[in-house]
Tab-separated table of C-alpha atoms in Angstrom:
chain	number	residue	atom	x	y	z
A	227	MET	CA	92.297	126.318	94.464
A	228	ILE	CA	91.509	122.703	95.377
A	229	LYS	CA	89.384	122.411	98.538
A	230	LEU	CA	90.484	120.213	101.445
A	231	SER	CA	87.479	117.915	101.004
A	232	GLU	CA	88.506	117.195	97.412
A	233	LYS	CA	92.115	116.529	98.401
A	234	ILE	CA	90.878	114.042	100.996
A	235	GLY	CA	88.471	112.532	98.467
A	236	TYR	CA	91.292	112.045	95.993
A	237	GLY	CA	93.302	110.361	98.739
A	238	PHE	CA	90.461	107.885	99.346
A	239	GLY	CA	91.122	106.324	95.941
A	240	ASP	CA	94.701	105.312	96.654
A	241	MET	CA	93.798	104.341	100.195
A	242	ALA	CA	91.564	101.685	98.630
A	243	SER	CA	94.107	100.670	95.990
A	244	SER	CA	96.950	100.424	98.497
A	245	MET	CA	95.045	98.255	100.944
A	246	PHE	CA	94.697	95.583	98.265
A	247	TRP	CA	98.090	96.253	96.691
A	248	LYS	CA	99.793	95.593	100.029
A	249	LEU	CA	97.903	92.323	100.306
A	250	PHE	CA	99.241	91.364	96.878
A	251	GLY	CA	102.791	92.588	97.499
A	252	THR	CA	103.328	91.470	101.093
A	253	TYR	CA	100.976	88.572	101.770
A	254	LEU	CA	100.070	86.876	98.478
A	255	MET	CA	103.423	85.119	97.973
A	256	ILE	CA	103.415	83.581	101.448
A	257	PHE	CA	99.685	82.822	101.096
A	258	TYR	CA	100.347	80.817	97.943
A	259	THR	CA	103.355	78.946	99.406
A	260	ASP	CA	102.376	78.424	103.068
A	261	VAL	CA	98.536	78.391	102.978
A	262	TYR	CA	97.381	77.660	99.434
A	263	GLY	CA	100.057	75.000	98.841
A	264	LEU	CA	102.057	75.964	95.715
A	265	GLU	CA	105.822	75.837	95.179
A	266	ALA	CA	107.711	79.161	95.341
A	267	ALA	CA	109.113	78.802	91.808
A	268	ALA	CA	105.638	78.126	90.359
A	269	VAL	CA	104.284	81.208	92.130
A	270	GLY	CA	107.160	83.340	90.815
A	271	THR	CA	106.478	82.227	87.260
A	272	MET	CA	102.747	82.871	87.675
A	273	PHE	CA	103.393	86.402	88.930
A	274	LEU	CA	105.633	87.142	85.963
A	275	VAL	CA	103.286	85.712	83.315
A	276	THR	CA	100.079	87.272	84.653
A	277	ARG	CA	101.517	90.678	85.480
A	278	VAL	CA	103.505	91.092	82.285
A	279	TRP	CA	100.423	90.245	80.204
A	280	ASP	CA	98.310	92.583	82.313
A	281	SER	CA	100.880	95.373	82.004
A	282	PHE	CA	100.018	95.627	78.319
A	283	PHE	CA	96.336	95.811	79.252
A	284	ASP	CA	96.981	99.098	81.083
A	285	PRO	CA	97.565	101.215	77.939
A	286	LEU	CA	94.299	99.860	76.504
A	287	VAL	CA	92.488	101.098	79.611
A	288	GLY	CA	94.244	104.455	79.226
A	289	ILE	CA	93.116	104.728	75.598
A	290	LEU	CA	89.554	103.743	76.542
A	291	SER	CA	89.333	106.257	79.400
A	292	ASP	CA	90.749	109.055	77.200
A	293	ARG	CA	87.778	108.510	74.875
A	294	THR	CA	85.133	108.137	77.574
A	295	LYS	CA	82.388	110.791	77.672
A	296	SER	CA	79.870	110.916	80.505
A	297	ARG	CA	78.247	113.322	82.913
A	298	PHE	CA	80.945	112.307	85.424
A	299	GLY	CA	83.788	113.117	83.002
A	300	LYS	CA	86.386	110.818	81.476
A	301	PHE	CA	87.893	109.088	84.505
A	302	ARG	CA	85.472	109.310	87.447
A	303	PRO	CA	82.882	106.866	85.945
A	304	TYR	CA	85.325	103.994	86.437
A	305	LEU	CA	85.483	104.711	90.171
A	306	PHE	CA	81.719	104.240	90.424
A	307	TYR	CA	81.250	101.220	88.161
A	308	VAL	CA	84.339	99.092	88.872
A	309	ALA	CA	84.489	99.443	92.685
A	310	VAL	CA	82.265	96.434	93.452
A	311	PRO	CA	83.897	94.022	90.953
A	312	PHE	CA	87.269	95.110	92.363
A	313	GLY	CA	86.271	94.012	95.867
A	314	VAL	CA	84.525	90.783	94.869
A	315	ILE	CA	87.331	89.491	92.655
A	316	GLY	CA	89.867	90.369	95.359
A	317	VAL	CA	88.085	88.022	97.746
A	318	ILE	CA	87.957	85.078	95.330
A	319	THR	CA	91.682	85.557	94.621
A	320	PHE	CA	92.381	84.682	98.277
A	321	PHE	CA	89.966	81.723	98.266
A	322	THR	CA	91.421	78.193	98.336
A	323	PRO	CA	89.337	75.780	96.191
A	324	ASP	CA	89.166	72.064	96.920
A	325	PHE	CA	91.172	71.126	93.828
A	326	GLY	CA	94.291	69.118	93.144
A	327	HIS	CA	97.649	70.757	92.517
A	328	THR	CA	97.031	71.405	88.803
A	329	GLY	CA	93.509	72.701	89.434
A	330	LYS	CA	94.760	75.052	92.128
A	331	LEU	CA	97.471	76.382	89.851
A	332	ILE	CA	94.972	77.036	87.038
A	333	TYR	CA	92.575	78.706	89.506
A	334	ALA	CA	95.416	80.912	90.783
A	335	TYR	CA	96.365	81.953	87.234
A	336	LEU	CA	92.750	82.786	86.308
A	337	THR	CA	91.733	84.655	89.451
A	338	TYR	CA	94.975	86.601	89.787
A	339	SER	CA	94.914	87.589	86.095
A	340	LEU	CA	91.319	88.761	86.457
A	341	MET	CA	92.190	90.679	89.630
A	342	MET	CA	95.034	92.528	87.929
A	343	MET	CA	92.810	93.452	84.969
A	344	VAL	CA	90.118	94.853	87.261
A	345	TYR	CA	92.830	96.670	89.195
A	346	SER	CA	93.849	98.330	85.924
A	347	LEU	CA	90.253	99.244	85.068
A	348	ILE	CA	89.904	101.300	88.221
A	349	ASN	CA	93.479	102.376	88.978
A	350	VAL	CA	94.521	103.727	85.567
A	351	PRO	CA	91.541	106.149	85.424
A	352	TYR	CA	92.109	107.041	89.083
A	353	ALA	CA	95.774	107.871	88.427
A	354	SER	CA	94.804	109.818	85.280
A	355	LEU	CA	92.386	111.922	87.319
A	356	LEU	CA	95.350	113.841	88.765
A	357	GLY	CA	96.180	115.165	85.299
A	358	VAL	CA	92.778	116.861	84.874
A	359	MET	CA	92.039	118.086	88.409
A	360	THR	CA	94.441	121.068	88.178
A	361	PRO	CA	96.935	122.529	85.676
A	362	ASN	CA	99.268	123.722	88.451
A	363	PRO	CA	102.406	121.523	88.944
A	364	ALA	CA	102.768	122.585	92.602
A	365	GLU	CA	99.117	121.720	93.330
A	366	ARG	CA	99.666	118.359	91.655
A	367	THR	CA	102.498	117.624	94.064
A	368	VAL	CA	100.194	118.534	96.961
A	369	LEU	CA	97.453	116.275	95.572
A	370	SER	CA	100.023	113.518	95.090
A	371	SER	CA	101.069	113.988	98.707
A	372	TYR	CA	97.462	113.598	99.867
A	373	ARG	CA	97.169	110.568	97.637
A	374	MET	CA	100.228	108.918	99.143
A	375	LEU	CA	99.347	110.002	102.679
A	376	PHE	CA	96.055	108.141	102.406
A	377	ALA	CA	97.748	105.293	100.535
A	378	TYR	CA	100.047	104.704	103.475
A	379	LEU	CA	97.191	105.109	105.929
A	380	GLY	CA	95.378	102.389	104.006
A	381	SER	CA	98.478	100.209	104.049
A	382	LEU	CA	98.857	100.839	107.782
A	383	VAL	CA	95.264	99.764	108.412
A	384	ALA	CA	95.751	96.642	106.282
A	385	TYR	CA	98.969	95.707	108.068
A	386	LEU	CA	97.504	96.290	111.525
A	387	ILE	CA	94.233	94.417	111.103
A	388	PHE	CA	94.920	91.718	108.481
A	389	MET	CA	96.768	89.132	110.579
A	390	PRO	CA	94.495	89.711	113.612
A	391	LEU	CA	91.481	89.249	111.310
A	392	ILE	CA	92.912	85.944	110.067
A	393	GLU	CA	93.441	84.878	113.667
A	394	TYR	CA	89.882	85.917	114.543
A	395	PHE	CA	88.150	84.199	111.635
A	396	SER	CA	90.216	81.017	111.989
A	397	ASP	CA	89.511	80.910	115.767
A	398	GLY	CA	93.215	80.468	116.344
A	399	ASP	CA	93.098	77.043	114.684
A	400	PRO	CA	96.412	76.337	112.865
A	401	SER	CA	94.880	73.663	110.623
A	402	ALA	CA	95.006	74.235	106.859
A	403	SER	CA	91.223	74.490	106.373
A	404	ALA	CA	90.790	76.965	109.240
A	405	GLN	CA	93.642	79.126	107.995
A	406	GLN	CA	92.264	79.122	104.448
A	407	THR	CA	88.852	80.267	105.712
A	408	GLY	CA	90.464	82.916	107.903
A	409	TRP	CA	92.411	84.392	104.979
A	410	THR	CA	89.344	84.596	102.721
A	411	LEU	CA	87.112	86.278	105.312
A	412	ALA	CA	89.869	88.704	106.351
A	413	VAL	CA	90.204	89.847	102.723
A	414	ALA	CA	86.399	90.213	102.511
A	415	VAL	CA	86.435	92.754	105.357
A	416	ILE	CA	89.106	94.816	103.628
A	417	ALA	CA	87.258	94.528	100.284
A	418	VAL	CA	84.144	96.182	101.735
A	419	MET	CA	86.259	99.064	103.020
A	420	CYS	CA	87.863	99.486	99.581
A	421	ILE	CA	84.496	99.659	97.793
A	422	ILE	CA	83.286	102.435	100.107
A	423	LEU	CA	86.508	104.415	99.652
A	424	PHE	CA	86.412	104.239	95.828
A	425	LEU	CA	82.811	105.451	95.758
A	426	GLY	CA	83.747	108.314	98.092
A	427	CYS	CA	86.649	109.285	95.830
A	428	GLY	CA	84.379	109.486	92.790
A	429	ALA	CA	81.815	111.573	94.654
A	430	LEU	CA	84.245	114.150	96.091
A	431	THR	CA	86.550	114.839	93.116
A	432	ARG	CA	86.081	116.951	89.970
A	433	GLU	CA	87.638	117.072	86.485
A	434	ARG	CA	88.593	120.661	85.569
A	435	ILE	CA	90.928	120.512	82.564
A	436	GLN	CA	88.807	120.205	79.432
A	437	THR	CA	90.441	119.260	76.151
A	438	ASN	CA	89.258	120.221	72.667
A	439	ASP	CA	86.616	117.584	71.847
A	440	ASP	CA	86.765	118.358	68.113
A	441	GLU	CA	90.511	117.699	68.069
A	442	GLU	CA	90.061	114.527	70.139
A	443	GLU	CA	87.513	113.135	67.681
A	444	LYS	CA	89.926	113.735	64.782
A	445	ARG	CA	92.796	112.131	66.686
A	446	SER	CA	93.537	108.517	65.811
A	447	LEU	CA	94.801	105.780	68.077
A	448	LYS	CA	97.910	105.610	65.907
A	449	GLN	CA	98.598	109.297	66.660
A	450	ASP	CA	98.151	108.717	70.403
A	451	VAL	CA	100.576	105.808	70.423
A	452	ASN	CA	103.066	107.599	68.186
A	453	ASP	CA	103.032	110.652	70.473
A	454	LEU	CA	103.635	108.420	73.469
A	455	LEU	CA	106.498	106.549	71.823
A	456	HIS	CA	108.239	109.867	71.125
A	457	ASN	CA	107.680	111.201	74.656
A	458	THR	CA	111.250	110.836	75.992
A	459	PRO	CA	110.482	112.007	79.573
A	460	TRP	CA	107.728	109.362	79.752
A	461	TRP	CA	110.169	106.572	78.836
A	462	LEU	CA	112.783	107.710	81.342
A	463	LEU	CA	110.246	108.078	84.144
A	464	PHE	CA	108.802	104.684	83.217
A	465	GLY	CA	112.247	103.079	83.604
A	466	ALA	CA	112.855	104.828	86.930
A	467	SER	CA	109.407	103.738	88.166
A	468	VAL	CA	109.996	100.100	87.249
A	469	GLY	CA	113.278	100.137	89.174
A	470	LEU	CA	111.574	101.721	92.162
A	471	LEU	CA	108.746	99.172	92.142
A	472	VAL	CA	111.190	96.257	91.833
A	473	PHE	CA	112.933	97.633	94.940
A	474	PHE	CA	109.767	97.589	97.036
A	475	SER	CA	108.411	94.405	95.495
A	476	ILE	CA	111.468	92.401	96.550
A	477	ARG	CA	111.592	93.916	100.042
A	478	ASP	CA	107.864	93.688	100.751
A	479	GLY	CA	107.469	90.222	99.265
A	480	ALA	CA	110.289	88.815	101.410
A	481	THR	CA	109.551	90.640	104.678
A	482	LEU	CA	107.377	87.899	106.181
A	483	TYR	CA	109.943	85.252	105.198
A	484	TYR	CA	112.640	87.405	106.822
A	485	PHE	CA	110.747	87.563	110.121
A	486	LYS	CA	109.430	84.006	110.066
A	487	TYR	CA	112.578	82.144	109.072
A	488	PHE	CA	115.579	84.419	109.835
A	489	LEU	CA	114.460	86.301	112.945
A	490	VAL	CA	112.135	83.435	113.991
A	491	GLU	CA	109.542	85.815	115.395
A	492	GLU	CA	107.564	82.911	116.847
A	493	ASP	CA	110.316	82.454	119.453
A	494	ILE	CA	110.468	86.182	120.186
A	495	GLY	CA	106.711	86.392	120.784
A	496	GLY	CA	104.093	88.976	119.895
A	497	PHE	CA	101.873	91.426	121.724
A	498	SER	CA	98.159	92.095	122.152
A	499	VAL	CA	96.019	95.237	121.886
A	500	PHE	CA	92.268	95.149	122.593
A	501	SER	CA	92.356	91.325	122.563
A	502	LEU	CA	93.901	91.307	119.079
A	503	SER	CA	97.246	89.551	118.661
A	504	PHE	CA	100.050	91.232	116.718
A	505	THR	CA	103.321	89.711	115.529
A	506	LEU	CA	106.745	91.333	115.295
A	507	SER	CA	106.418	91.472	111.506
A	508	SER	CA	103.069	93.279	111.825
A	509	LEU	CA	104.753	95.869	114.042
A	510	PHE	CA	107.620	96.288	111.548
A	511	LEU	CA	105.224	96.727	108.618
A	512	ALA	CA	102.997	99.133	110.560
A	513	ILE	CA	105.943	101.291	111.627
A	514	GLY	CA	107.081	101.249	108.014
A	515	GLN	CA	103.763	102.762	106.925
A	516	ILE	CA	103.907	105.408	109.665
A	517	THR	CA	107.395	106.455	108.570
A	518	ASN	CA	106.208	106.349	104.942
A	519	ILE	CA	103.694	109.009	105.951
A	520	ILE	CA	106.531	111.154	107.335
A	521	GLY	CA	108.156	110.910	103.919
A	522	VAL	CA	104.912	111.897	102.194
A	523	LEU	CA	104.645	114.998	104.373
A	524	LEU	CA	108.202	115.931	103.430
A	525	ALA	CA	107.714	115.337	99.687
A	526	ALA	CA	106.061	118.629	98.727
A	527	PRO	CA	108.277	121.058	100.721
A	528	VAL	CA	111.520	119.239	99.858
A	529	SER	CA	110.748	118.825	96.140
A	530	ASN	CA	109.520	122.434	95.890
A	531	ARG	CA	112.822	123.532	97.431
A	532	PHE	CA	115.247	121.297	95.525
A	533	GLY	CA	113.188	120.114	92.553
A	534	LYS	CA	111.447	116.799	91.875
A	535	LYS	CA	114.308	115.265	89.919
A	536	VAL	CA	116.997	115.996	92.539
A	537	THR	CA	114.763	114.799	95.380
A	538	PHE	CA	113.906	111.581	93.516
A	539	ALA	CA	117.552	110.754	92.745
A	540	THR	CA	118.837	111.601	96.241
A	541	SER	CA	116.150	109.585	98.040
A	542	SER	CA	116.810	106.570	95.815
A	543	LEU	CA	120.560	106.721	96.515
A	544	ILE	CA	119.957	106.879	100.270
A	545	MET	CA	117.626	103.851	100.073
A	546	MET	CA	120.301	101.960	98.132
A	547	GLY	CA	122.991	102.654	100.745
A	548	LEU	CA	120.768	101.779	103.713
A	549	SER	CA	119.687	98.526	102.048
A	550	CYS	CA	123.285	97.393	101.517
A	551	ILE	CA	124.005	97.851	105.234
A	552	PHE	CA	120.854	95.821	106.065
A	553	TYR	CA	122.560	92.575	105.013
A	554	TYR	CA	125.028	92.683	107.917
A	555	PHE	CA	122.457	92.744	110.737
A	556	ASP	CA	122.192	89.666	112.947
A	557	ALA	CA	118.927	88.222	114.223
A	558	ASN	CA	119.427	89.987	117.583
A	559	ASP	CA	119.921	93.444	115.999
A	560	LEU	CA	116.209	94.208	116.213
A	561	ILE	CA	116.603	97.895	117.022
A	562	LEU	CA	118.893	98.485	114.036
A	563	ILE	CA	116.563	96.477	111.773
A	564	PHE	CA	113.617	98.655	112.791
A	565	VAL	CA	115.596	101.925	112.569
A	566	PHE	CA	117.027	101.241	109.118
A	567	GLY	CA	113.696	99.913	107.882
A	568	SER	CA	112.057	103.150	109.037
A	569	LEU	CA	114.665	105.325	107.289
A	570	ILE	CA	114.138	103.410	104.038
A	571	SER	CA	110.380	103.920	104.425
A	572	ILE	CA	110.797	107.678	104.864
A	573	CYS	CA	112.707	107.859	101.583
A	574	GLY	CA	110.097	105.690	99.857
A	575	GLY	CA	107.330	107.899	101.197
A	576	MET	CA	108.953	110.909	99.545
A	577	LEU	CA	109.409	109.173	96.192
A	578	PHE	CA	105.895	108.104	95.286
A	579	PRO	CA	104.107	111.507	95.457
A	580	ILE	CA	106.897	112.953	93.331
A	581	MET	CA	106.613	110.112	90.818
A	582	TRP	CA	102.845	110.604	90.325
A	583	SER	CA	103.313	114.356	89.948
A	584	MET	CA	106.026	113.768	87.338
A	585	TYR	CA	103.648	111.651	85.245
A	586	ALA	CA	101.279	114.642	85.122
A	587	ASP	CA	104.236	116.745	83.991
A	588	CYS	CA	104.849	114.234	81.166
A	589	SER	CA	101.239	114.792	80.074
A	590	ASP	CA	101.854	118.556	79.949
A	591	TYR	CA	105.041	117.949	77.962
A	592	SER	CA	103.065	115.894	75.430
A	593	GLU	CA	100.435	118.607	75.064
A	594	SER	CA	103.077	121.308	74.588
A	595	LYS	CA	104.826	119.316	71.846
A	596	THR	CA	101.890	117.724	69.994
A	597	GLY	CA	98.720	119.430	71.237
A	598	ASN	CA	97.626	116.021	72.552
A	599	ARG	CA	97.474	115.329	76.302
A	600	ALA	CA	96.418	111.637	76.084
A	601	THR	CA	96.228	111.790	79.896
A	602	GLY	CA	94.830	108.294	80.349
A	603	LEU	CA	97.389	106.704	78.040
A	604	ILE	CA	100.286	108.519	79.707
A	605	PHE	CA	99.089	107.710	83.215
A	606	SER	CA	98.584	104.078	82.236
A	607	ALA	CA	102.391	103.988	82.336
A	608	SER	CA	102.195	104.445	86.092
A	609	SER	CA	100.053	101.346	86.498
A	610	MET	CA	102.067	99.540	83.828
A	611	SER	CA	105.314	100.283	85.668
A	612	GLN	CA	103.723	99.046	88.890
A	613	LYS	CA	102.719	95.780	87.272
A	614	LEU	CA	106.082	95.240	85.558
A	615	GLY	CA	108.022	96.228	88.672
A	616	TRP	CA	106.046	93.933	90.930
A	617	ALA	CA	106.104	91.186	88.275
A	618	LEU	CA	109.890	91.251	88.051
A	619	GLY	CA	110.399	91.646	91.796
A	620	SER	CA	107.935	88.890	92.718
A	621	ALA	CA	109.263	86.530	90.055
A	622	ILE	CA	112.837	87.094	91.250
A	623	THR	CA	111.728	86.435	94.835
A	624	GLY	CA	109.913	83.204	93.959
A	625	TRP	CA	112.666	81.850	91.718
A	626	LEU	CA	115.484	82.696	94.116
A	627	LEU	CA	113.614	81.260	97.093
A	628	SER	CA	113.482	78.010	95.147
A	629	TYR	CA	117.117	78.385	94.062
A	630	PHE	CA	118.258	78.851	97.660
A	631	GLY	CA	116.384	75.687	98.690
A	632	PHE	CA	113.370	77.185	100.481
A	633	GLN	CA	110.847	74.688	101.907
A	634	ALA	CA	107.616	76.066	103.365
A	635	ASN	CA	106.959	75.714	107.101
A	636	MET	CA	110.373	74.123	107.834
A	637	VAL	CA	113.608	75.250	109.489
A	638	GLN	CA	115.773	76.732	106.703
A	639	ASP	CA	119.432	75.922	106.136
A	640	GLU	CA	122.259	78.484	106.033
A	641	GLU	CA	122.127	78.934	102.247
A	642	THR	CA	118.395	79.700	102.327
A	643	ILE	CA	118.860	82.219	105.148
A	644	HIS	CA	121.603	83.905	103.106
A	645	GLY	CA	119.130	84.257	100.226
A	646	ILE	CA	116.390	85.639	102.479
A	647	LYS	CA	118.833	88.281	103.769
A	648	LEU	CA	119.697	89.260	100.184
A	649	PHE	CA	116.013	90.036	99.581
A	650	GLN	CA	116.210	92.783	102.204
A	651	SER	CA	119.582	94.189	101.119
A	652	TYR	CA	121.647	93.883	97.946
A	653	LEU	CA	118.904	92.775	95.550
A	654	PRO	CA	116.635	95.795	96.144
A	655	ALA	CA	119.720	98.045	96.270
A	656	ALA	CA	120.534	97.021	92.683
A	657	ALA	CA	117.006	97.979	91.620
A	658	ALA	CA	117.367	101.399	93.302
A	659	LEU	CA	120.575	102.016	91.356
A	660	ILE	CA	118.777	101.307	88.064
A	661	SER	CA	116.076	103.807	89.056
A	662	VAL	CA	118.711	106.484	89.740
A	663	LEU	CA	120.376	105.993	86.354
A	664	PHE	CA	117.077	106.572	84.566
A	665	ILE	CA	116.057	109.614	86.577
A	666	ILE	CA	119.432	111.331	86.054
A	667	ALA	CA	118.592	111.491	82.330
A	668	TYR	CA	115.031	112.797	82.941
A	669	PRO	CA	114.829	116.254	81.251
A	670	LEU	CA	111.811	117.924	82.939
A	671	GLY	CA	113.437	119.932	85.699
A	672	SER	CA	111.800	122.834	87.547
A	673	ALA	CA	112.807	125.505	85.014
A	674	LYS	CA	111.565	123.466	82.050
A	675	MET	CA	108.207	122.755	83.717
A	676	LYS	CA	107.724	126.456	84.501
A	677	GLU	CA	108.222	127.236	80.824
A	678	ILE	CA	105.764	124.515	79.735
A	679	THR	CA	103.122	125.572	82.275
A	680	GLN	CA	103.210	129.198	81.117
A	681	TYR	CA	102.969	128.163	77.459
A	682	LEU	CA	99.951	125.878	78.070
A	683	ALA	CA	98.172	128.490	80.195
A	684	LYS	CA	98.445	130.996	77.339
A	685	LYS	CA	97.325	128.424	74.779
A	686	ARG	CA	94.262	127.387	76.820
A	687	SER	CA	93.204	130.986	77.451
A	688	GLN	CA	93.353	131.683	73.714
A	689	HIS	CA	91.282	128.591	72.985
A	690	ALA	CA	88.699	129.619	75.615
A	691	ALA	CA	88.442	133.079	74.019
A	692	GLN	CA	87.926	131.621	70.530
A	693	LYS	CA	85.318	129.077	71.582
A	694	PRO	CA	82.316	131.492	71.884
A	695	ASN	CA	83.017	132.866	68.383
A	696	GLU	CA	83.274	129.323	66.989
A	697	GLN	CA	79.942	128.438	68.586
A	698	LEU	CA	78.326	131.590	67.119
A	699	ASP	CA	79.647	130.701	63.653
A	700	LYS	CA	78.188	127.203	63.964
A	701	THR	CA	74.807	128.628	65.025
A	702	ILE	CA	74.691	131.032	62.044
A	703	ALA	CA	75.672	128.225	59.643
A	704	ASN	CA	72.943	125.940	61.033
A	705	PHE	CA	70.383	128.758	60.719
A	706	LYS	CA	71.305	129.342	57.066
A	707	GLN	CA	70.987	125.619	56.322
A	708	GLN	CA	67.501	125.584	57.850
A	709	GLN	CA	66.452	128.598	55.767
A	710	GLN	CA	67.506	127.116	52.431
A	711	PRO	CA	64.817	124.395	52.272
A	712	ALA	CA	62.192	126.960	53.258
A	713	ALA	CA	63.274	129.344	50.495
A	714	SER	CA	63.217	126.517	47.934
A	715	ALA	CA	59.729	125.499	49.024
A	716	GLY	CA	58.521	129.076	48.656
A	717	ALA	CA	59.895	129.303	45.113
A	718	ASN	CA	58.137	126.076	44.099
A	719	THR	CA	54.800	127.315	45.442
A	720	ALA	CA	55.071	130.570	43.508
A	721	GLU	CA	55.585	128.617	40.300
């Protein structure tokens, strides 16, 4: 039975990851176009190139972590050793150098690529940790729920404090240099929080599922990759995850454009709490995270009642329908915009804990078929799907903003507004439909996972019973080897 402190500790890890991931998904596009000074199309291309390349880095991290041996286990060492680089590189990603256009573009490519690689180095092992904390599928769903609960809490904190921190550090000065400084220092505050959370996650969690080290040493990389390529549930879940991440990438990446240029939140005005100024978009994003948490709390009981696959497909279909309706709201339909946005967030909150739990199920499926868990490699698909999903969604956003004639910090024409509305409606709805089509074909339903869990439990108990006898045999063999030289020496002396 996993203790509450360990569940909370596991949640700390995604709280840290999500705080930065929301900065990348929601704020980085508008930072590059409206603060840093790049064109939307150039940013879209950069996101695609850097994230697609980095997506293929994720399986390498999974392979490396599968073969890691330390007193902390396979996956926890990365939480301790990569936390500080994660925070530092995040800050320099949001720094604006005093370069020309080409120099800035090169700097953006280098720093963002490095940030995504470091993100993989800490997030792939963190995700893989779920697969070795418990063998129980129901407990995994609970752990995934804690993970996502804290992820959304982290996102909520980031959304609530980030813009006020920028305002604070820039002293309310709208000039380019003041805004650039404000963005960098605001990210620095969040980076320190992330470092502390990752270290806490490593300290509070434990790795319980131990694989056969002798078999692992005999296993080749080619075998690992071959097993993964033939893992059909993994491929189907990967496709569904990419669709899901494209959905949220498009919506999140365009939210600030939607509020700034379609709703014109500057004319509506903001509000203040404890001398900190909040915008309408900040309120929308914060409420979205709160309703995400409602979805997380519903994930375990609903999926345990109806099954993970059914819950995943149904939630995705509801998100698709709600998004289509979103297109028809006018700028004065604020209540409907907030209500429908909250309903979409509830569905999204249910999906992510289920998705992470299903990746652990794919690891069990692999072990039942091949005897090889390859937990890190399988869970690298989760990070890989994130990167590919966000890469495609962000690239689509940047390219279509340019296609619809977007010009930063100017009043947009009717065609551009039409495009910005599509980013909140039909475009993400199409991505949700793709996710549904993949998950319908996913074969690991509740009955199948019960069968696999029982089989693996029996197999592991048999291995545990054989291990003492194997160790005794090795001890006797070593003793006999030590006695042979002594006997030979005695015979030579007698001669």
